[in-house]
mmCIF file of C-alpha atoms and ligand atoms in Angstrom:
data_model
loop_
_atom_site.group_PDB
_atom_site.id
_atom_site.type_symbol
_atom_site.label_atom_id
_atom_site.label_comp_id
_atom_site.label_asym_id
_atom_site.label_seq_id
_atom_site.Cartn_x
_atom_site.Cartn_y
_atom_site.Cartn_z
ATOM 1 C CA MET A 24 -12.982 6.786 -14.207
ATOM 2 C CA THR A 25 -10.790 4.993 -16.322
ATOM 3 C CA ASN A 26 -11.914 6.393 -19.858
ATOM 4 C CA PHE A 27 -8.610 8.720 -19.804
ATOM 5 C CA ASP A 28 -6.275 8.189 -22.702
ATOM 6 C CA PHE A 29 -2.646 6.601 -22.280
ATOM 7 C CA GLN A 30 -1.785 8.218 -25.774
ATOM 8 C CA GLY A 31 1.034 5.956 -26.154
ATOM 9 C CA SER A 32 3.647 8.755 -26.689
ATOM 10 C CA ARG A 33 6.784 8.501 -28.536
ATOM 11 C CA LEU A 34 9.418 10.946 -28.667
ATOM 12 C CA THR A 35 9.319 12.479 -32.092
ATOM 13 C CA SER A 36 12.929 13.788 -31.768
ATOM 14 C CA ALA A 37 15.820 12.273 -29.514
ATOM 15 C CA LEU A 38 16.337 13.803 -26.000
ATOM 16 C CA SER A 39 18.534 16.348 -26.432
ATOM 17 C CA GLU A 40 19.428 16.297 -22.567
ATOM 18 C CA ALA A 41 18.640 14.250 -19.336
ATOM 19 C CA VAL A 42 15.394 14.980 -17.482
ATOM 20 C CA SER A 43 14.871 14.131 -13.839
ATOM 21 C CA VAL A 44 12.143 14.355 -11.827
ATOM 22 C CA THR A 45 11.465 13.271 -8.123
ATOM 23 C CA TRP A 46 8.578 11.875 -6.022
ATOM 24 C CA GLN A 47 8.146 11.107 -2.226
ATOM 25 C CA SER A 48 5.089 8.187 -1.973
ATOM 26 C CA PRO A 49 3.952 6.772 0.925
ATOM 27 C CA SER A 50 2.991 3.324 2.042
ATOM 28 C CA ASN A 51 -0.366 2.393 2.996
ATOM 29 C CA ILE A 52 -2.293 -0.247 5.619
ATOM 30 C CA ALA A 53 -5.328 -2.064 4.378
ATOM 31 C CA LEU A 54 -8.471 -1.951 6.669
ATOM 32 C CA VAL A 55 -10.350 -4.033 4.275
ATOM 33 C CA LYS A 56 -7.647 -6.535 2.663
ATOM 34 C CA TYR A 57 -6.874 -7.034 -1.385
ATOM 35 C CA TRP A 58 -6.325 -10.764 -1.371
ATOM 36 C CA GLY A 59 -6.373 -12.651 -4.290
ATOM 37 C CA LYS A 60 -6.195 -11.435 -8.285
ATOM 38 C CA THR A 61 -7.241 -12.306 -11.167
ATOM 39 C CA GLY A 62 -6.262 -10.949 -15.179
ATOM 40 C CA ARG A 63 -3.761 -8.144 -15.151
ATOM 41 C CA GLN A 64 -3.535 -7.434 -11.731
ATOM 42 C CA LEU A 65 -7.043 -6.873 -10.933
ATOM 43 C CA PRO A 66 -8.529 -7.690 -7.708
ATOM 44 C CA VAL A 67 -11.023 -10.087 -6.709
ATOM 45 C CA ASN A 68 -12.505 -7.955 -4.113
ATOM 46 C CA PRO A 69 -12.780 -4.433 -2.955
ATOM 47 C CA SER A 70 -9.814 -3.248 -0.707
ATOM 48 C CA LEU A 71 -9.639 -0.062 1.580
ATOM 49 C CA SER A 72 -6.761 1.854 3.012
ATOM 50 C CA MET A 73 -5.043 4.388 5.223
ATOM 51 C CA THR A 74 -2.199 6.335 3.537
ATOM 52 C CA LEU A 75 0.572 6.702 6.044
ATOM 53 C CA SER A 76 2.695 9.605 6.358
ATOM 54 C CA ASN A 77 6.591 8.658 7.743
ATOM 55 C CA ALA A 78 6.903 5.263 5.762
ATOM 56 C CA CYS A 79 7.518 6.487 2.205
ATOM 57 C CA THR A 80 9.702 5.809 -0.685
ATOM 58 C CA VAL A 81 11.820 8.740 -2.516
ATOM 59 C CA THR A 82 12.506 8.233 -6.011
ATOM 60 C CA LYS A 83 14.340 10.159 -8.543
ATOM 61 C CA LEU A 84 13.906 8.953 -12.214
ATOM 62 C CA THR A 85 16.364 10.390 -15.053
ATOM 63 C CA ALA A 86 15.795 9.986 -18.434
ATOM 64 C CA SER A 87 18.809 10.244 -20.817
ATOM 65 C CA PRO A 88 19.326 10.420 -24.325
ATOM 66 C CA ARG A 89 20.179 7.152 -25.940
ATOM 67 C CA LYS A 90 21.670 6.416 -29.437
ATOM 68 C CA LYS A 91 19.543 3.641 -30.468
ATOM 69 C CA GLU A 92 16.226 2.467 -29.276
ATOM 70 C CA GLY A 93 15.686 -1.202 -28.046
ATOM 71 C CA SER A 94 14.426 -2.808 -24.796
ATOM 72 C CA VAL A 95 14.407 -0.903 -21.418
ATOM 73 C CA GLU A 96 17.715 0.404 -20.219
ATOM 74 C CA LEU A 97 17.844 0.606 -16.651
ATOM 75 C CA ASP A 98 20.289 1.565 -13.982
ATOM 76 C CA LEU A 99 18.980 1.145 -10.681
ATOM 77 C CA LEU A 100 20.570 2.493 -7.325
ATOM 78 C CA PHE A 101 18.643 1.408 -4.083
ATOM 79 C CA ASP A 102 20.281 3.357 -1.066
ATOM 80 C CA ASP A 103 23.155 4.785 -3.488
ATOM 81 C CA LYS A 104 23.741 0.967 -4.132
ATOM 82 C CA PRO A 105 23.322 -1.411 -7.132
ATOM 83 C CA ASN A 106 20.697 -3.961 -6.220
ATOM 84 C CA ALA A 107 20.205 -6.735 -8.861
ATOM 85 C CA VAL A 108 16.859 -8.143 -7.442
ATOM 86 C CA PHE A 109 15.056 -4.794 -6.973
ATOM 87 C CA GLY A 110 16.539 -4.014 -10.583
ATOM 88 C CA GLU A 111 15.350 -7.224 -12.166
ATOM 89 C CA ARG A 112 11.811 -6.592 -10.518
ATOM 90 C CA MET A 113 11.517 -2.991 -11.927
ATOM 91 C CA SER A 114 13.173 -3.864 -15.075
ATOM 92 C CA MET A 115 10.488 -6.296 -15.999
ATOM 93 C CA PHE A 116 7.767 -3.873 -14.666
ATOM 94 C CA LEU A 117 8.994 -1.046 -16.990
ATOM 95 C CA ALA A 118 9.221 -3.343 -19.940
ATOM 96 C CA SER A 119 5.766 -4.622 -19.115
ATOM 97 C CA ILE A 120 4.305 -1.109 -19.453
ATOM 98 C CA THR A 121 5.760 0.401 -22.557
ATOM 99 C CA GLU A 122 2.498 0.228 -24.415
ATOM 100 C CA TYR A 123 1.709 3.065 -22.227
ATOM 101 C CA TYR A 124 4.999 4.665 -22.459
ATOM 102 C CA PRO A 125 6.635 3.940 -25.566
ATOM 103 C CA TRP A 126 9.268 6.214 -24.821
ATOM 104 C CA LEU A 127 10.586 3.885 -22.442
ATOM 105 C CA GLU A 128 12.368 1.896 -25.294
ATOM 106 C CA GLN A 129 13.924 5.488 -26.466
ATOM 107 C CA VAL A 130 15.661 6.742 -23.524
ATOM 108 C CA SER A 131 18.307 5.415 -20.993
ATOM 109 C CA LEU A 132 16.879 5.060 -17.482
ATOM 110 C CA LYS A 133 18.459 5.676 -14.134
ATOM 111 C CA LEU A 134 16.240 4.946 -11.124
ATOM 112 C CA GLU A 135 17.818 6.220 -7.778
ATOM 113 C CA THR A 136 15.454 5.008 -4.680
ATOM 114 C CA LYS A 137 15.550 5.312 -1.017
ATOM 115 C CA ASN A 138 13.027 4.241 1.773
ATOM 116 C CA THR A 139 12.387 6.877 5.141
ATOM 117 C CA PHE A 140 11.620 3.335 6.980
ATOM 118 C CA PRO A 141 14.463 1.167 8.158
ATOM 119 C CA HIS A 142 15.355 -1.895 6.065
ATOM 120 C CA SER A 143 14.753 -3.953 9.453
ATOM 121 C CA ALA A 144 11.361 -2.722 9.780
ATOM 122 C CA GLY A 145 9.857 -5.438 7.963
ATOM 123 C CA ILE A 146 7.300 -3.084 6.423
ATOM 124 C CA ALA A 147 6.145 -3.836 2.877
ATOM 125 C CA SER A 148 7.707 -1.368 0.789
ATOM 126 C CA SER A 149 6.290 -2.257 -2.633
ATOM 127 C CA ALA A 150 3.356 0.300 -2.426
ATOM 128 C CA SER A 151 5.563 3.025 -1.869
ATOM 129 C CA ALA A 152 7.846 2.068 -4.484
ATOM 130 C CA PHE A 153 5.453 1.507 -7.200
ATOM 131 C CA SER A 154 3.377 4.429 -6.576
ATOM 132 C CA ALA A 155 6.530 6.721 -6.163
ATOM 133 C CA LEU A 156 8.007 4.960 -9.585
ATOM 134 C CA ALA A 157 4.609 5.637 -11.182
ATOM 135 C CA LEU A 158 4.302 9.169 -10.403
ATOM 136 C CA CYS A 159 7.702 9.889 -11.920
ATOM 137 C CA LEU A 160 6.643 8.015 -15.122
ATOM 138 C CA CYS A 161 3.471 10.114 -15.210
ATOM 139 C CA SER A 162 5.457 13.137 -14.614
ATOM 140 C CA LEU A 163 7.905 12.427 -17.411
ATOM 141 C CA ASP A 164 5.076 11.466 -19.662
ATOM 142 C CA ASN A 165 3.466 14.683 -19.314
ATOM 143 C CA GLU A 166 6.750 16.794 -19.815
ATOM 144 C CA PHE A 167 7.389 14.991 -23.044
ATOM 145 C CA LEU A 168 4.084 15.253 -23.971
ATOM 146 C CA GLY A 169 3.752 18.911 -23.042
ATOM 147 C CA ILE A 170 0.484 18.701 -21.605
ATOM 148 C CA LEU A 171 -1.096 19.663 -18.120
ATOM 149 C CA LEU A 172 -3.373 17.291 -16.462
ATOM 150 C CA ASP A 173 -5.662 18.275 -13.720
ATOM 151 C CA GLU A 174 -4.313 16.880 -10.290
ATOM 152 C CA SER A 175 -7.240 14.316 -10.200
ATOM 153 C CA GLU A 176 -6.651 13.145 -13.210
ATOM 154 C CA PHE A 177 -2.614 12.817 -13.097
ATOM 155 C CA ARG A 178 -3.187 11.042 -9.696
ATOM 156 C CA SER A 179 -5.676 8.385 -11.357
ATOM 157 C CA LYS A 180 -3.466 7.840 -13.979
ATOM 158 C CA ALA A 181 -0.572 7.319 -11.481
ATOM 159 C CA SER A 182 -2.933 4.659 -9.528
ATOM 160 C CA TYR A 183 -3.618 2.645 -12.568
ATOM 161 C CA ILE A 184 0.194 2.599 -13.581
ATOM 162 C CA ALA A 185 1.109 1.742 -9.754
ATOM 163 C CA ARG A 186 -1.376 -1.018 -9.651
ATOM 164 C CA LEU A 187 0.457 -2.754 -12.432
ATOM 165 C CA GLY A 188 3.296 -2.900 -10.531
ATOM 166 C CA SER A 189 1.864 -3.933 -7.115
ATOM 167 C CA GLY A 190 -1.653 -3.878 -6.519
ATOM 168 C CA SER A 191 -1.594 -2.150 -3.056
ATOM 169 C CA ALA A 192 0.633 0.588 -4.597
ATOM 170 C CA CYS A 193 -2.525 2.073 -6.434
ATOM 171 C CA ARG A 194 -4.271 2.930 -3.095
ATOM 172 C CA SER A 195 -0.981 5.104 -1.763
ATOM 173 C CA LEU A 196 -1.742 7.936 -4.344
ATOM 174 C CA PHE A 197 -4.333 9.570 -2.363
ATOM 175 C CA PRO A 198 -4.364 11.131 1.141
ATOM 176 C CA GLY A 199 -6.148 9.521 3.888
ATOM 177 C CA LEU A 200 -8.589 6.984 3.303
ATOM 178 C CA THR A 201 -8.555 5.165 -0.240
ATOM 179 C CA LEU A 202 -10.628 2.531 -2.009
ATOM 180 C CA TRP A 203 -9.331 0.208 -4.916
ATOM 181 C CA GLY A 204 -11.982 -2.023 -6.481
ATOM 182 C CA LEU A 205 -15.834 -1.991 -7.718
ATOM 183 C CA THR A 206 -18.248 -1.820 -5.247
ATOM 184 C CA LYS A 207 -21.860 -0.704 -5.559
ATOM 185 C CA SER A 208 -21.329 1.554 -2.218
ATOM 186 C CA LEU A 209 -19.057 4.176 -3.983
ATOM 187 C CA HIS A 210 -19.814 5.632 -7.460
ATOM 188 C CA GLY A 211 -16.672 5.867 -9.343
ATOM 189 C CA SER A 212 -14.961 3.090 -7.667
ATOM 190 C CA SER A 213 -13.045 0.846 -10.086
ATOM 191 C CA ASP A 214 -10.929 -2.401 -10.362
ATOM 192 C CA MET A 215 -8.500 -0.474 -12.382
ATOM 193 C CA LEU A 216 -7.526 2.147 -10.190
ATOM 194 C CA ALA A 217 -7.779 3.623 -6.540
ATOM 195 C CA VAL A 218 -10.013 6.490 -5.441
ATOM 196 C CA PRO A 219 -10.202 8.661 -2.778
ATOM 197 C CA VAL A 220 -13.083 7.959 0.044
ATOM 198 C CA PRO A 221 -15.039 10.789 -0.450
ATOM 199 C CA GLU A 222 -16.627 11.258 3.072
ATOM 200 C CA VAL A 223 -14.457 10.824 6.341
ATOM 201 C CA HIS A 224 -15.572 12.025 9.551
ATOM 202 C CA PRO A 225 -12.741 14.292 11.269
ATOM 203 C CA VAL A 226 -12.232 11.467 14.185
ATOM 204 C CA PHE A 227 -10.672 8.965 11.565
ATOM 205 C CA THR A 228 -8.179 11.907 10.129
ATOM 206 C CA THR A 229 -6.813 11.463 13.901
ATOM 207 C CA LEU A 230 -5.866 7.634 13.309
ATOM 208 C CA ARG A 231 -2.354 6.630 14.309
ATOM 209 C CA ASP A 232 -0.473 3.501 13.217
ATOM 210 C CA THR A 233 1.891 2.064 15.672
ATOM 211 C CA ILE A 234 3.769 -0.966 14.125
ATOM 212 C CA ILE A 235 5.240 -3.365 16.361
ATOM 213 C CA ILE A 236 8.073 -5.271 14.918
ATOM 214 C CA VAL A 237 7.824 -8.751 15.898
ATOM 215 C CA ASN A 238 9.845 -10.334 13.080
ATOM 216 C CA SER A 239 11.986 -8.414 10.250
ATOM 217 C CA ARG A 240 13.041 -11.641 8.315
ATOM 218 C CA GLU A 241 12.094 -11.897 4.842
ATOM 219 C CA LYS A 242 8.376 -13.560 4.655
ATOM 220 C CA PRO A 243 8.667 -17.390 3.813
ATOM 221 C CA VAL A 244 5.813 -16.803 1.440
ATOM 222 C CA SER A 245 5.739 -13.665 -0.474
ATOM 223 C CA SER A 246 2.155 -11.873 -1.141
ATOM 224 C CA THR A 247 2.214 -12.593 -4.682
ATOM 225 C CA GLU A 248 2.300 -16.028 -3.717
ATOM 226 C CA GLY A 249 -0.129 -15.600 -1.258
ATOM 227 C CA HIS A 250 -2.520 -13.995 -3.480
ATOM 228 C CA SER A 251 -2.346 -17.280 -5.672
ATOM 229 C CA ARG A 252 -3.187 -19.395 -3.258
ATOM 230 C CA MET A 253 -6.683 -17.769 -3.488
ATOM 231 C CA ASN A 254 -7.135 -19.526 -6.926
ATOM 232 C CA GLY A 255 -9.382 -22.668 -6.241
ATOM 233 C CA HIS A 256 -9.318 -21.644 -2.418
ATOM 234 C CA ALA A 257 -12.438 -23.525 -0.528
ATOM 235 C CA PHE A 258 -13.730 -20.271 1.118
ATOM 236 C CA ALA A 259 -12.865 -17.676 -2.099
ATOM 237 C CA GLU A 260 -16.550 -17.197 -2.937
ATOM 238 C CA ALA A 261 -17.495 -16.333 0.629
ATOM 239 C CA ARG A 262 -14.273 -14.187 1.383
ATOM 240 C CA VAL A 263 -15.439 -12.101 -1.882
ATOM 241 C CA LYS A 264 -18.895 -11.872 -0.623
ATOM 242 C CA GLN A 265 -17.308 -10.817 3.345
ATOM 243 C CA ALA A 266 -14.793 -8.150 1.672
ATOM 244 C CA LYS A 267 -17.618 -6.500 -0.357
ATOM 245 C CA LYS A 268 -19.812 -6.247 2.873
ATOM 246 C CA ASN A 269 -16.998 -5.239 4.885
ATOM 247 C CA THR A 270 -16.285 -2.379 2.463
ATOM 248 C CA SER A 271 -19.680 -1.470 2.174
ATOM 249 C CA GLU A 272 -20.105 -1.020 5.889
ATOM 250 C CA LEU A 273 -16.958 0.492 6.386
ATOM 251 C CA LEU A 274 -17.642 3.020 3.986
ATOM 252 C CA HIS A 275 -20.532 4.296 6.098
ATOM 253 C CA ILE A 276 -18.519 3.690 9.217
ATOM 254 C CA LEU A 277 -15.894 5.989 8.159
ATOM 255 C CA LYS A 278 -18.579 8.564 7.445
ATOM 256 C CA THR A 279 -20.654 8.663 10.522
ATOM 257 C CA GLY A 280 -17.629 8.484 13.000
ATOM 258 C CA ASP A 281 -18.432 4.922 14.602
ATOM 259 C CA LYS A 282 -15.370 3.875 16.184
ATOM 260 C CA LYS A 283 -16.805 1.084 17.692
ATOM 261 C CA ASN A 284 -17.735 -0.813 14.351
ATOM 262 C CA PHE A 285 -14.723 0.582 12.653
ATOM 263 C CA ILE A 286 -12.793 -1.748 15.299
ATOM 264 C CA ARG A 287 -14.796 -4.614 14.690
ATOM 265 C CA ILE A 288 -14.385 -4.824 10.980
ATOM 266 C CA VAL A 289 -10.765 -4.047 10.893
ATOM 267 C CA GLU A 290 -10.108 -6.846 13.252
ATOM 268 C CA ASN A 291 -12.312 -9.085 11.608
ATOM 269 C CA GLU A 292 -10.199 -8.392 8.333
ATOM 270 C CA ALA A 293 -7.128 -9.009 9.753
ATOM 271 C CA LEU A 294 -7.798 -12.414 11.451
ATOM 272 C CA THR A 295 -9.785 -13.470 7.954
ATOM 273 C CA LEU A 296 -6.541 -12.616 6.149
ATOM 274 C CA HIS A 297 -4.417 -15.078 7.794
ATOM 275 C CA ALA A 298 -7.243 -17.559 8.592
ATOM 276 C CA LEU A 299 -7.326 -17.543 4.563
ATOM 277 C CA MET A 300 -3.501 -18.422 4.566
ATOM 278 C CA MET A 301 -3.792 -21.186 7.003
ATOM 279 C CA THR A 302 -7.006 -23.040 5.246
ATOM 280 C CA SER A 303 -5.368 -22.322 1.705
ATOM 281 C CA ASP A 304 -4.114 -25.792 -0.098
ATOM 282 C CA ASN A 305 -0.547 -26.050 1.212
ATOM 283 C CA GLY A 306 -1.409 -23.841 4.146
ATOM 284 C CA PHE A 307 0.762 -21.569 5.739
ATOM 285 C CA MET A 308 1.086 -19.496 8.888
ATOM 286 C CA LEU A 309 2.867 -15.952 8.866
ATOM 287 C CA MET A 310 1.553 -15.012 12.685
ATOM 288 C CA GLU A 311 4.347 -15.919 15.197
ATOM 289 C CA PRO A 312 3.377 -16.494 18.948
ATOM 290 C CA GLU A 313 4.456 -13.092 19.926
ATOM 291 C CA THR A 314 1.995 -11.766 17.256
ATOM 292 C CA VAL A 315 -0.803 -13.812 18.921
ATOM 293 C CA ARG A 316 0.414 -12.682 22.408
ATOM 294 C CA ILE A 317 0.100 -8.986 21.206
ATOM 295 C CA ILE A 318 -3.464 -9.678 19.772
ATOM 296 C CA ARG A 319 -4.805 -11.027 22.983
ATOM 297 C CA LYS A 320 -3.266 -8.366 24.847
ATOM 298 C CA VAL A 321 -4.828 -5.526 23.217
ATOM 299 C CA GLN A 322 -8.304 -7.548 22.794
ATOM 300 C CA GLU A 323 -8.143 -7.701 26.381
ATOM 301 C CA PHE A 324 -6.722 -4.113 27.352
ATOM 302 C CA ARG A 325 -9.704 -2.811 25.146
ATOM 303 C CA LYS A 326 -12.340 -4.800 27.281
ATOM 304 C CA GLU A 327 -10.784 -3.767 30.315
ATOM 305 C CA THR A 328 -10.552 0.178 29.533
ATOM 306 C CA GLY A 329 -12.905 0.768 26.894
ATOM 307 C CA LEU A 330 -10.386 2.689 24.653
ATOM 308 C CA HIS A 331 -10.656 2.604 20.949
ATOM 309 C CA VAL A 332 -7.301 0.625 19.952
ATOM 310 C CA CYS A 333 -7.339 -2.437 17.495
ATOM 311 C CA PHE A 334 -4.896 -4.362 15.627
ATOM 312 C CA THR A 335 -4.589 -5.271 11.956
ATOM 313 C CA LEU A 336 -1.715 -7.397 10.068
ATOM 314 C CA ASP A 337 -0.162 -7.328 6.635
ATOM 315 C CA ALA A 338 1.094 -10.685 5.466
ATOM 316 C CA GLY A 339 3.405 -11.107 8.072
ATOM 317 C CA PRO A 340 3.882 -11.287 11.666
ATOM 318 C CA ASN A 341 4.227 -7.434 12.593
ATOM 319 C CA VAL A 342 1.326 -5.940 14.485
ATOM 320 C CA HIS A 343 -0.169 -2.667 13.125
ATOM 321 C CA LEU A 344 -1.956 -1.208 15.997
ATOM 322 C CA LEU A 345 -4.575 1.638 15.302
ATOM 323 C CA TYR A 346 -5.772 4.125 17.653
ATOM 324 C CA PHE A 347 -6.885 7.542 17.864
ATOM 325 C CA GLU A 348 -5.043 10.854 18.841
ATOM 326 C CA ASP A 349 -7.300 11.626 21.729
ATOM 327 C CA GLU A 350 -6.008 8.091 23.674
ATOM 328 C CA ILE A 351 -2.347 8.464 22.684
ATOM 329 C CA GLU A 352 -0.989 8.433 26.217
ATOM 330 C CA GLN A 353 -3.115 5.368 27.366
ATOM 331 C CA VAL A 354 -2.129 3.305 24.576
ATOM 332 C CA ASN A 355 1.552 4.206 24.491
ATOM 333 C CA LYS A 356 1.708 3.227 28.098
ATOM 334 C CA LEU A 357 0.433 -0.225 26.710
ATOM 335 C CA ILE A 358 2.875 -0.322 24.302
ATOM 336 C CA VAL A 359 6.046 0.436 26.148
ATOM 337 C CA GLU A 360 4.951 -1.324 29.420
ATOM 338 C CA ASP A 361 3.630 -4.481 27.467
ATOM 339 C CA LEU A 362 3.454 -4.792 23.687
ATOM 340 C CA ILE A 363 7.254 -4.297 23.311
ATOM 341 C CA LYS A 364 8.718 -5.685 26.509
ATOM 342 C CA ASN A 365 9.858 -9.183 24.731
ATOM 343 C CA ASN A 366 11.152 -7.010 21.473
ATOM 344 C CA LYS A 367 14.940 -7.155 22.015
ATOM 345 C CA GLN A 368 15.220 -4.274 19.712
ATOM 346 C CA ASN A 369 12.596 -2.608 21.266
ATOM 347 C CA THR A 370 11.257 -1.846 17.782
ATOM 348 C CA ARG A 371 8.153 0.083 16.754
ATOM 349 C CA ILE A 372 7.670 2.693 14.139
ATOM 350 C CA ASP A 373 4.906 5.461 14.999
ATOM 351 C CA ASP A 374 2.956 6.642 12.033
ATOM 352 C CA PHE A 375 -0.094 8.153 11.167
ATOM 353 C CA TYR A 376 -2.924 9.197 8.602
ATOM 354 C CA GLY A 377 -0.794 10.734 5.907
ATOM 355 C CA LYS A 378 -1.259 13.450 3.237
ATOM 356 C CA GLY A 379 -0.600 11.614 0.272
ATOM 357 C CA PRO A 380 2.374 11.911 -2.099
ATOM 358 C CA VAL A 381 4.664 14.927 -2.465
ATOM 359 C CA LYS A 382 6.742 16.288 -5.607
ATOM 360 C CA LEU A 383 10.218 16.779 -4.794
ATOM 361 C CA GLY A 384 11.922 18.052 -7.795
HETATM 362 C C1 DP6 B 28 -1.888 -8.787 2.842
HETATM 363 O O1 DP6 B 28 -0.074 -5.300 -3.154
HETATM 364 O O2 DP6 B 28 2.036 -6.821 -1.979
HETATM 365 O O3 DP6 B 28 -0.825 -6.215 2.522
HETATM 366 O O4 DP6 B 28 -0.170 -7.119 -6.163
HETATM 367 O O5 DP6 B 28 1.394 -8.917 -5.764
HETATM 368 O O6 DP6 B 28 2.386 -6.816 -5.341
HETATM 369 P P1 DP6 B 28 0.999 -7.889 -5.513
HETATM 370 O O7 DP6 B 28 0.799 -7.782 -4.056
HETATM 371 P P2 DP6 B 28 0.567 -6.800 -2.607
HETATM 372 O O8 DP6 B 28 -0.520 -7.404 -1.629
HETATM 373 C C2 DP6 B 28 -0.619 -6.754 -0.529
HETATM 374 C C3 DP6 B 28 -1.594 -7.737 0.645
HETATM 375 C C4 DP6 B 28 -2.182 -7.246 1.722
HETATM 376 C C5 DP6 B 28 -3.286 -6.357 1.844
HETATM 377 C C6 DP6 B 28 -3.598 -5.240 1.261
HETATM 378 O O9 DP6 B 28 -2.623 -4.505 1.399
HETATM 379 O O10 DP6 B 28 -4.714 -4.692 0.599
#
């Protein structure tokens, strides 16, 4: 799966004019969580996610002629404005991948990026941002090299590059359900890049994700810091074993359409993620009282009604409510009448099973 070549292409003659490319790429929500990494952004366990539809980043990358080659030259606009922190992160990322794209040091780059979801949503945007940028890089590289990759090879290459920017980003390259990390249960799976889950029962293509925003403030502990707390964690070995088992089971569940066991695994993963944070050295807690209230309510509601709704969490306090299209009405009633009732801004974001990135130009 990873034996494609990065040909390390340099431009043989200077660019004569600016070349631009634009991609829209979605965020994803993990069902089995990536938590802990090793080496060069390799996961310690396999993870599995659903690609979303509405939460996207749109990125335009322009390469312009440059007089003298040297270190990466980047001008970044986020929502039409310069953004020093984001610009620095993107510059460092680009500087770290010049071995794959030597032409990055031969052009001047302009990166214009926007998210289709509100800033205040508290949604992690690194998955959509790095997948969109990786797609732009791969498109420009193809153009410079004059090669035409088939669609699947192109997406795989972009997934590999996106991973180097942010681990979870490598799962955003494909529609629907995506797996990242080596598992015996899926031939072709890899730690280097994500692959689409090949067999998905139609019921899972009707999955919805409503994000209930509990708190949109910046997280006190970043994901990157959180991952590092898994080094030497007392439960590290058990966690890897559990994630491998959950991944294998979930792959089977996704094939057979077993909603009940889907819910069991998804909630087990969300609670495990937060338990690992709390039990790490220098433990921390990202759930808030309102997060706990919503979780309890969802579990009670499911018990009372027998409906198929469950929760998952990212590394933050906001709750992702997962449910199916045929029960939208009842779940919506729960959301409106209870889940967002303490929420001053009444913030919810409705999303669903997505089709993957789109090239806009
Ligand atoms: C809890 O992909 O944001 O959302 O690789 O350091 O950029 P970096 O971390 P990131 O971690 C995501 C962690 C998670 C679980 C998941 O998406 O699988």
